[in-house]
Coordinates of C-alpha atoms in Angstrom, one line a residue:
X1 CA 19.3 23.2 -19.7
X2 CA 19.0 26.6 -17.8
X3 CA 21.9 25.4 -15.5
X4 CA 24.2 24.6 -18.3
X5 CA 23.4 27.6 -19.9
X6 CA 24.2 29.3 -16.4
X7 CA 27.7 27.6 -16.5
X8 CA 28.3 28.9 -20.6
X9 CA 27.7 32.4 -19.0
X10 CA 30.0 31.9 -16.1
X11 CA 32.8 30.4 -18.4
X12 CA 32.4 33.2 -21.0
X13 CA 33.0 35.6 -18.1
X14 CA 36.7 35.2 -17.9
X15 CA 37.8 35.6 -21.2
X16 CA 41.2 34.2 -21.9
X17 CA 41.7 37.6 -24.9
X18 CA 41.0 39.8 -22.2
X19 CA 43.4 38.6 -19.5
X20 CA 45.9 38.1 -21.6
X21 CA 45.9 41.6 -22.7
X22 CA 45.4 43.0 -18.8
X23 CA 48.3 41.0 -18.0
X24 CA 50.8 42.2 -20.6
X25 CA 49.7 46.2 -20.1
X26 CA 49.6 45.3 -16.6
X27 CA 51.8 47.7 -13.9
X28 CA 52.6 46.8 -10.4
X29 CA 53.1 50.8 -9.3
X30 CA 49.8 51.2 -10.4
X31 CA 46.7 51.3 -7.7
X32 CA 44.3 51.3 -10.2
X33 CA 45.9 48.3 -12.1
X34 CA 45.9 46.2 -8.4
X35 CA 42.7 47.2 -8.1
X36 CA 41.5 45.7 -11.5
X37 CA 43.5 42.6 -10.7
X38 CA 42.1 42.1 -7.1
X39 CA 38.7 42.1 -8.5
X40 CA 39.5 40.0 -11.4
X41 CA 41.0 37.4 -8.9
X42 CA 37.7 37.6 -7.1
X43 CA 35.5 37.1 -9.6
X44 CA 37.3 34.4 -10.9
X45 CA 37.1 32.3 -7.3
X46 CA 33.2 33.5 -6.9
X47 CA 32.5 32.0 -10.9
X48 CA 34.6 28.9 -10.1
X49 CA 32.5 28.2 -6.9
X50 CA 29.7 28.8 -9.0
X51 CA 30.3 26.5 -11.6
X52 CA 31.0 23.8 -9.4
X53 CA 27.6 24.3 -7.6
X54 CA 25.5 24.1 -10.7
X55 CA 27.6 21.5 -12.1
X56 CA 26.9 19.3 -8.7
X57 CA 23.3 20.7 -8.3
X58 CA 23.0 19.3 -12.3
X59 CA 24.4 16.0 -11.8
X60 CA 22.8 15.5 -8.4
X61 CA 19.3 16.4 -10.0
X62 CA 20.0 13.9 -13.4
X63 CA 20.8 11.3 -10.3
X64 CA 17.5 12.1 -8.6
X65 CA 16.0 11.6 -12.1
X66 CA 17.7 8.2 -12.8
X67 CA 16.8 7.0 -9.2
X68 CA 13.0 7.3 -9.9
X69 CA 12.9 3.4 -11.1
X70 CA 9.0 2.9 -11.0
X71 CA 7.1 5.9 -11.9
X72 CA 3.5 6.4 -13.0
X73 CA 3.1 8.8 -16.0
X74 CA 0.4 10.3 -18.3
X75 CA -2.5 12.9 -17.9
X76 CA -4.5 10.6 -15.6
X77 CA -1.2 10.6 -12.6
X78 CA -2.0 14.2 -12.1
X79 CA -3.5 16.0 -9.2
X80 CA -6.9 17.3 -10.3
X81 CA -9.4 19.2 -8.2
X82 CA -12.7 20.6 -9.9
X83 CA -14.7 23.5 -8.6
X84 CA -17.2 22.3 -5.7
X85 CA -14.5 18.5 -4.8
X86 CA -13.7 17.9 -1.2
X87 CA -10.4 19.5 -0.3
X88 CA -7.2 17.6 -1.0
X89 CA -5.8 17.0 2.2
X90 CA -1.6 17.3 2.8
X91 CA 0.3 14.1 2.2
X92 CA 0.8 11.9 5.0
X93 CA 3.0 9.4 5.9
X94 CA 2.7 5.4 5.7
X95 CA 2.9 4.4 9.7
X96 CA 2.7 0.3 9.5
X97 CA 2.2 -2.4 6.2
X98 CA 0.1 -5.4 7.2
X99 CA 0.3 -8.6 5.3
X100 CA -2.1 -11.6 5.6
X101 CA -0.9 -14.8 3.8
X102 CA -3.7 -17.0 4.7
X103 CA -7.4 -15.3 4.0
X104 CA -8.9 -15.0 7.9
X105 CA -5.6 -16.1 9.5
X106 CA -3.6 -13.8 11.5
X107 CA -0.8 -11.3 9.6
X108 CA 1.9 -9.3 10.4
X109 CA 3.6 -6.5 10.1
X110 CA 6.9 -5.6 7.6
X111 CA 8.9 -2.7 7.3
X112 CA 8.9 -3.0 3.4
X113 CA 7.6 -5.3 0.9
X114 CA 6.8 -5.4 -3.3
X115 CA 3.3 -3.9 -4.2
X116 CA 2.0 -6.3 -7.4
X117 CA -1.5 -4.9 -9.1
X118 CA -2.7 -8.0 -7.0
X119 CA -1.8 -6.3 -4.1
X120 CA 1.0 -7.0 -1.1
X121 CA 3.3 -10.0 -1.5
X122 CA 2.1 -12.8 -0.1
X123 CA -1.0 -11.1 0.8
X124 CA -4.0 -13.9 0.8
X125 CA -2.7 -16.1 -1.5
X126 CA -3.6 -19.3 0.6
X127 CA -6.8 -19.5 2.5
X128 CA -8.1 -22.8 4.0
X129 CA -11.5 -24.4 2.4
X130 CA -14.1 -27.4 4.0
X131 CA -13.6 -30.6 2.5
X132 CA -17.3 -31.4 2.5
X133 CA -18.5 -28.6 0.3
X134 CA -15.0 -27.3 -1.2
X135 CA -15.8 -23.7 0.1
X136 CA -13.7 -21.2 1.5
X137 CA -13.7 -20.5 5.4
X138 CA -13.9 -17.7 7.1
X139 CA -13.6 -15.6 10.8
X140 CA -17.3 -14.5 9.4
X141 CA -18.7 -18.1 10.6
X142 CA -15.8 -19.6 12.4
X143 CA -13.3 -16.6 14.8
X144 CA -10.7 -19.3 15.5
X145 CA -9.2 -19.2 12.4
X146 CA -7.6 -16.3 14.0
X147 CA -5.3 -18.2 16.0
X148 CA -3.8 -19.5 13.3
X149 CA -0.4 -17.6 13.4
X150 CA 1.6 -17.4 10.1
X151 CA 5.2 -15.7 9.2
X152 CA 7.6 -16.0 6.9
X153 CA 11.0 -17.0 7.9
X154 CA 14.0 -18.9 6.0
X155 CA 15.2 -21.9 6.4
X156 CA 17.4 -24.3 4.7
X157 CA 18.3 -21.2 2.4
X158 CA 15.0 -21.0 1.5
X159 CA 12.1 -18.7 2.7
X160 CA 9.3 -20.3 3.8
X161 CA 5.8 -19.9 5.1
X162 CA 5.8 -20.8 8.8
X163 CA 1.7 -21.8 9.8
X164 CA 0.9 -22.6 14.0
X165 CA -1.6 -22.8 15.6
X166 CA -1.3 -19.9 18.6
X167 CA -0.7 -21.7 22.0
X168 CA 0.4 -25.0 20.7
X169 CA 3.3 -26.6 19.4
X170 CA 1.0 -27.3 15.6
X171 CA 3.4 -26.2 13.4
X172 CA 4.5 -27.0 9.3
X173 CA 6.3 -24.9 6.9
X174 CA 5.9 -24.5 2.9
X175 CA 7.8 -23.1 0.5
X176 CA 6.8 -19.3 0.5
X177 CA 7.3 -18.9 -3.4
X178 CA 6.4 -22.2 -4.7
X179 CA 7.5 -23.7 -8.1
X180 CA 5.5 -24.7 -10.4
X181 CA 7.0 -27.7 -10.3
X182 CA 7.3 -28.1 -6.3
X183 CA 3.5 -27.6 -6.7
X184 CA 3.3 -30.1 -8.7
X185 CA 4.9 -32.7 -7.2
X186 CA 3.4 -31.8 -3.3
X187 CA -0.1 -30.8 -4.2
X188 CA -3.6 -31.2 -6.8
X189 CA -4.9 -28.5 -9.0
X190 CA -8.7 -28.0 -7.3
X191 CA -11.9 -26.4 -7.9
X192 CA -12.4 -24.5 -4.6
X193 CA -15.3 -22.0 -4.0
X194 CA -15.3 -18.3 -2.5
X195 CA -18.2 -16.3 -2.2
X196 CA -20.1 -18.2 -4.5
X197 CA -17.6 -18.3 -7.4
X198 CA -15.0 -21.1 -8.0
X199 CA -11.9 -20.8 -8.9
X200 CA -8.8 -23.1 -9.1
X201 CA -6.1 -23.7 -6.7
X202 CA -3.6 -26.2 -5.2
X203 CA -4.7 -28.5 -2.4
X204 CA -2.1 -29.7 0.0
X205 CA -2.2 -33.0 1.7
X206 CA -2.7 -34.8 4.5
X207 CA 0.7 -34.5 6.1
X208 CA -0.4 -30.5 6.3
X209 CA -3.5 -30.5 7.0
X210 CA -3.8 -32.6 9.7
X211 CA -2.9 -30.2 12.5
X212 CA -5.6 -27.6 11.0
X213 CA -8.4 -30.3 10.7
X214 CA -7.7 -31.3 14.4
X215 CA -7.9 -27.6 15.6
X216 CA -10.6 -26.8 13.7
X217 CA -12.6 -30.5 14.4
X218 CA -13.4 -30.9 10.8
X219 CA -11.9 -32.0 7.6
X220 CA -10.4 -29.3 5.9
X221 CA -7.7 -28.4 3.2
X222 CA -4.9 -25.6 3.1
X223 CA -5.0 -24.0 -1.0
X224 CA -2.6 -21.7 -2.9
X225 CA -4.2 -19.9 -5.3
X226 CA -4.0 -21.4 -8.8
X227 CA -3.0 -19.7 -12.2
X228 CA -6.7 -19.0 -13.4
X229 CA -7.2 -15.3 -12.7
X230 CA -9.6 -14.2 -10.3
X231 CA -11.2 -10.7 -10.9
X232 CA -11.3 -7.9 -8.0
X233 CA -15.2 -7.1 -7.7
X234 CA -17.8 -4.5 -6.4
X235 CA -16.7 -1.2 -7.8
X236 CA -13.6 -2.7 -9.4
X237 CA -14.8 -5.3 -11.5
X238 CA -14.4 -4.4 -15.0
X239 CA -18.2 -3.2 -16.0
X240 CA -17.2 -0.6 -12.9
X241 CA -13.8 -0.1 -13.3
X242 CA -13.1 -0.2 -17.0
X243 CA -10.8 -3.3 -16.8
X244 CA -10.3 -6.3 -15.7
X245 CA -7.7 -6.4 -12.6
X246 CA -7.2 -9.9 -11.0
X247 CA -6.1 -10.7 -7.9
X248 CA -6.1 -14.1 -5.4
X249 CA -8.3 -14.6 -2.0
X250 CA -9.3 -11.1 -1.0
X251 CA -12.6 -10.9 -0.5
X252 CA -13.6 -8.4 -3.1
X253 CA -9.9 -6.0 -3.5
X254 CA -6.3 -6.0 -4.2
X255 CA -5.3 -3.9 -1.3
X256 CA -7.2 -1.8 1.5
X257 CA -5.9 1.4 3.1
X258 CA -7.1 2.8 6.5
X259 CA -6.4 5.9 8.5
X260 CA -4.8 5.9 12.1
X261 CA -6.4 9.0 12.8
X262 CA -9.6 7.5 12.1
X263 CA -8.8 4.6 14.0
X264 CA -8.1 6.9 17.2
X265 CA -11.5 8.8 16.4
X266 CA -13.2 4.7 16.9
X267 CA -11.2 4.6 19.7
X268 CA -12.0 8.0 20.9
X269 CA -16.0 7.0 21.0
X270 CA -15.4 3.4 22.5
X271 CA -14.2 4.8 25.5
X272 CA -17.1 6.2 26.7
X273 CA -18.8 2.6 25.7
X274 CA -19.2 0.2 29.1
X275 CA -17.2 -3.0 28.5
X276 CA -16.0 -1.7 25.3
X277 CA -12.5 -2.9 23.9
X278 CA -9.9 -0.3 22.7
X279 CA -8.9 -1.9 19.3
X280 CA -5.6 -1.9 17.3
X281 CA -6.0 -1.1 14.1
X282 CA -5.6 -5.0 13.2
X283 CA -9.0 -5.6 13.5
X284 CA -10.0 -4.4 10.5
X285 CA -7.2 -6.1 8.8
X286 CA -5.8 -3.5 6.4
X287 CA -2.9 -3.9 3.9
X288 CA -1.4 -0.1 4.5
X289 CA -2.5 2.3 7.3
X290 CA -1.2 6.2 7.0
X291 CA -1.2 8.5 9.9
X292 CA -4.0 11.0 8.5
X293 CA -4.9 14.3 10.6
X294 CA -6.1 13.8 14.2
X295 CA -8.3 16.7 13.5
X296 CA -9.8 15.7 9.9
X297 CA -10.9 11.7 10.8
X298 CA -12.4 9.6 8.4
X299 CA -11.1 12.0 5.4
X300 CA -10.1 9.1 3.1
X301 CA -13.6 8.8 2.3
X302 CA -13.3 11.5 -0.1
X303 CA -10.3 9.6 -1.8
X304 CA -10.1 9.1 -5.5
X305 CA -6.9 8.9 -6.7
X306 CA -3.8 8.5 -4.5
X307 CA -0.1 8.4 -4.8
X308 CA 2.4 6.7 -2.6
X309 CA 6.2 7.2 -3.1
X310 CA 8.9 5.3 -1.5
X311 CA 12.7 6.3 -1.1
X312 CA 14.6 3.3 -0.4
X313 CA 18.6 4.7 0.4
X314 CA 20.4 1.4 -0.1
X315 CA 19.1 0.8 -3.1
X316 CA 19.5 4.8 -4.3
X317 CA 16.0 4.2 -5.8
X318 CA 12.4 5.9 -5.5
X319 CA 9.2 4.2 -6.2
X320 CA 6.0 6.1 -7.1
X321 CA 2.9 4.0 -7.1
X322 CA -0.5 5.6 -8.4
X323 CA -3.6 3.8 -7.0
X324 CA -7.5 4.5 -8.0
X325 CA -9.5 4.2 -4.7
X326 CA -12.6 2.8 -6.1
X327 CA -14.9 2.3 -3.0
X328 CA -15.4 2.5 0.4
X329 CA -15.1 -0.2 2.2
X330 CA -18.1 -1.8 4.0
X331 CA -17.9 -3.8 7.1
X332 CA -18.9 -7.1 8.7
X333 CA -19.0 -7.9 12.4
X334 CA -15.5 -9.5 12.1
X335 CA -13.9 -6.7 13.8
X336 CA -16.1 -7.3 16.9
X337 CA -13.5 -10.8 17.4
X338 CA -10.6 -10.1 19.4
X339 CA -7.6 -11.5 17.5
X340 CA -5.7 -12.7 20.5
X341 CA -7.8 -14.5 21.8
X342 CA -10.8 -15.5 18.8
X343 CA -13.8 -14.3 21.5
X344 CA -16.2 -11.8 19.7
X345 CA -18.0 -8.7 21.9
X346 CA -21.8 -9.5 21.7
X347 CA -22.0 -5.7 20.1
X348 CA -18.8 -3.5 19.7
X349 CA -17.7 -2.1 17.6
X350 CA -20.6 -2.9 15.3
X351 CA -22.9 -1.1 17.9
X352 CA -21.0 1.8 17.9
X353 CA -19.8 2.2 14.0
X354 CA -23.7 1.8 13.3
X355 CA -24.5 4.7 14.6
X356 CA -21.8 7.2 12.8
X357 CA -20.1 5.4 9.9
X358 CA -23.5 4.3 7.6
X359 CA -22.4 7.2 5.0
X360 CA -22.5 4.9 2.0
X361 CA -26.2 4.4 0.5
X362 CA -24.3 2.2 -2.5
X363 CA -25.9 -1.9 -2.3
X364 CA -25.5 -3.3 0.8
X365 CA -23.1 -0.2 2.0
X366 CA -26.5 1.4 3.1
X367 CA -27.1 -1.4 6.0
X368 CA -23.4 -1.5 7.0
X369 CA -20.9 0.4 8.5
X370 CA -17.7 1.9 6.2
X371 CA -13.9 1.5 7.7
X372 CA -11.1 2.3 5.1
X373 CA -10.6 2.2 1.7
X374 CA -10.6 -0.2 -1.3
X375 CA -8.0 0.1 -4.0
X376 CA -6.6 -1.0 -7.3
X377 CA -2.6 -0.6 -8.2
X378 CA -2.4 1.2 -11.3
X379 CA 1.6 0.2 -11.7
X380 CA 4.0 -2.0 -9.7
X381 CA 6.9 -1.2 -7.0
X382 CA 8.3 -1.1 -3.4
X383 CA 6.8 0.3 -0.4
X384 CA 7.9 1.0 3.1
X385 CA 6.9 2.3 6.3
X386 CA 7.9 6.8 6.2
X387 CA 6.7 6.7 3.0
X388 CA 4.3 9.5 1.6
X389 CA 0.9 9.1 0.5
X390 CA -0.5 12.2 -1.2
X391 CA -4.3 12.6 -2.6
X392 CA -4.4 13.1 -6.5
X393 CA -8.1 13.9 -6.6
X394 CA -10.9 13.8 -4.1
X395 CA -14.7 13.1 -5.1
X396 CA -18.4 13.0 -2.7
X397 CA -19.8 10.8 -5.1
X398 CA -18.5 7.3 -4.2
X399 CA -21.4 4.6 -4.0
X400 CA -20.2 0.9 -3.2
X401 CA -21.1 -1.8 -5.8
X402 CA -23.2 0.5 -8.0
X403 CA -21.3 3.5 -9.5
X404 CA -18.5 3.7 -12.4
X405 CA -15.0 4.9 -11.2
X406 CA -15.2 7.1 -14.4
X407 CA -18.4 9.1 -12.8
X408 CA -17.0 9.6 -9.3

């Protein structure tokens, strides 16, 4: 409104009563009169130039406006910091998305993908189960389920889900956004169980599991997770959280964030290790990873409430995605397996993390080692690699699987 206002002014400026009347009184012998008539020329080119900058800055900002497709709003999307909070640290950018379809299995990386309340696309909605007791497996108990390679790749028109075993020719594709009624028709509702709750999903058959029961030297079944919701847990579930937020094969969360800089700090300390590894960043099997400050490691633990915004240029669109980060997140030895090659170090990481990252005293947290961040979606959108992730509000007081989100 100030801008249009700005433009009224400018317009009002040359009035057409007073030209008109300079114009007919107007003598070219006069220096005075070419004076008034040079100036009057001028100001009518610098208030033209003018008017066409706010008009354009105007339009450009209600275009800005109309591009921001996905935006969180209300009270709760703002930054807060309280007297005595951790600092909030500048934004920083999003340096690599990981997606994992099949829970344990290896991922990869995208430049861009959709970001559901359930977390990445694709991310864990399959994992493989044990025919003899119908429960889910894991690198936990067996690290060669990390040579199970996976991508998504079209063919026939179609996007599919390509699964292969890594170093053999084991291969099958399925449909990478099943039907309901392709489902259907290839696979069997089931009652499968992970981590001690079941839940339904489809079963495929023999034709596809055959290549995975060979690797593996057992029966077992490949499952896409069925239409009965599944509830995120620990700090998340809804006695915690407030609500109810489902989501499919995840262990415990929609989506986990970790920091590179915190990464390169691991990294930092290995070195010094005998026969110590230097890890990627993989091994901890993150959904988004942010560059963070070289200097300030290990800073998301102060996280509470984040923002990540996404401009996509050929769609002309931005995407703003609130997420409440809801809990440290507490580690197994599964980092300690190399993912190229399945073998696990008899002691590192673990070893090492022991010693500086127990900083959780929250259930279990208090015997285990924290790497990264758990988080809920508030809203929907895209994301992509360069974009910005900026803290909304910071908090000491996170305690895994015991403490409200509303107290932190």
């Amino acid at each position: 409104m100030d801008m249009m206002n700005q433009v009224r002014s400018n317009l009002a400026a040359v009035n057409p009563a007073r030209l008109l009347d300079f114009f007919q009184n107007f003598n070219f012998t006069d220096i005075n009169d070419l004076r008034n008539l040079s100036g009057l020329i001028l100001g009518a080119v610098v208030t033209g130039i003018a008017t066409v900058v706010i008009y354009a800055q105007f339009f450009d900002n209600r275009k800005i406006a109309d591009r921001v497709v996905n935006a969180a709003i209300g009270d709760a999307s703002k930054v807060v910091h309280r007297p005595g909070d951790p600092p909030i640290p500048p934004p920083t950018e999003i340096v690599s998305l990981r997606i994992y379809p099949i829970k344990s299995c290896r991922g990869f990386e995208v430049d861009a993908t959709r970001l559901r309340k359930t977390g990445l696309l694709l991310d864990r909605n399959w994992m493989f189960i044990s025919k003899s007791d119908r429960n889910f497996m894991t690198i936990r108990s067996n690290p060669s389920m990390t040579l199970i390679d996976t991508a998504v790749i079209t063919e026939g028109g179609e996007q599919v889900l390509e699964v292969s075993v890594h170093g053999t020719t084991g291969r099958v594709v399925i449909p990478a956004f099943p039907s309901k009624e392709w489902l259907d028709a290839n696979t069997k509702l089931s009652t499968v169980e992970i981590w001690e709750e079941e839940t339904d999903a489809y079963e495929y058959g023999d034709d596809i599991n055959k290549i995975f029961s060979d690797f593996f030297g057992q029966e077992v079944a490949l499952v896409y997770k069925g239409p009965q919701a599944r509830n995120i847990n620990i700090n998340g579930r809804e006695d915690l959280y407030g609500k109810a937020q489902n989501h499919h094969f995840a262990d415990v969360m929609s989506l986990q964030v970790a920091s590179e800089a915190s990464m390169k700090d691991l990294n930092k300390r290995l070195k010094s290790i005998p026969g110590a590894d230097q890890l990627t960043i993989e091994r901890f099997r993150p959904n988004i990873i942010v560059k963070g400050r070289d200097d300030y490691p290990w800073e998301e633990d102060t996280w509470k409430r984040i923002r990540i915004s996404t401009t996509l240029e050929d769609e002309e669109a931005i995407y703003v995605i609130d997420l409440d980060v809801v809990a440290r997140c507490a580690r197994c030895q599964v980092p300690n397996v190399n993912p190229d090659t399945a073998a696990k170090h008899e002691k590192q990481p673990w070893n090492e993390l022991m010693k500086f990252r127990r900083v959780d005293q929250g259930g279990p947290a208090k015997y285990k080692p924290c790497f990264g961040m758990m988080c809920v979606p508030k809203n929907e959108g895209k994301v992509a690699v360069g974009g910005t992730l900026e803290v909304l509000e910071t908090t000491d007081k996170h305690l895994y699987n015991t403490r409200a989100f509303k107290d932190l």
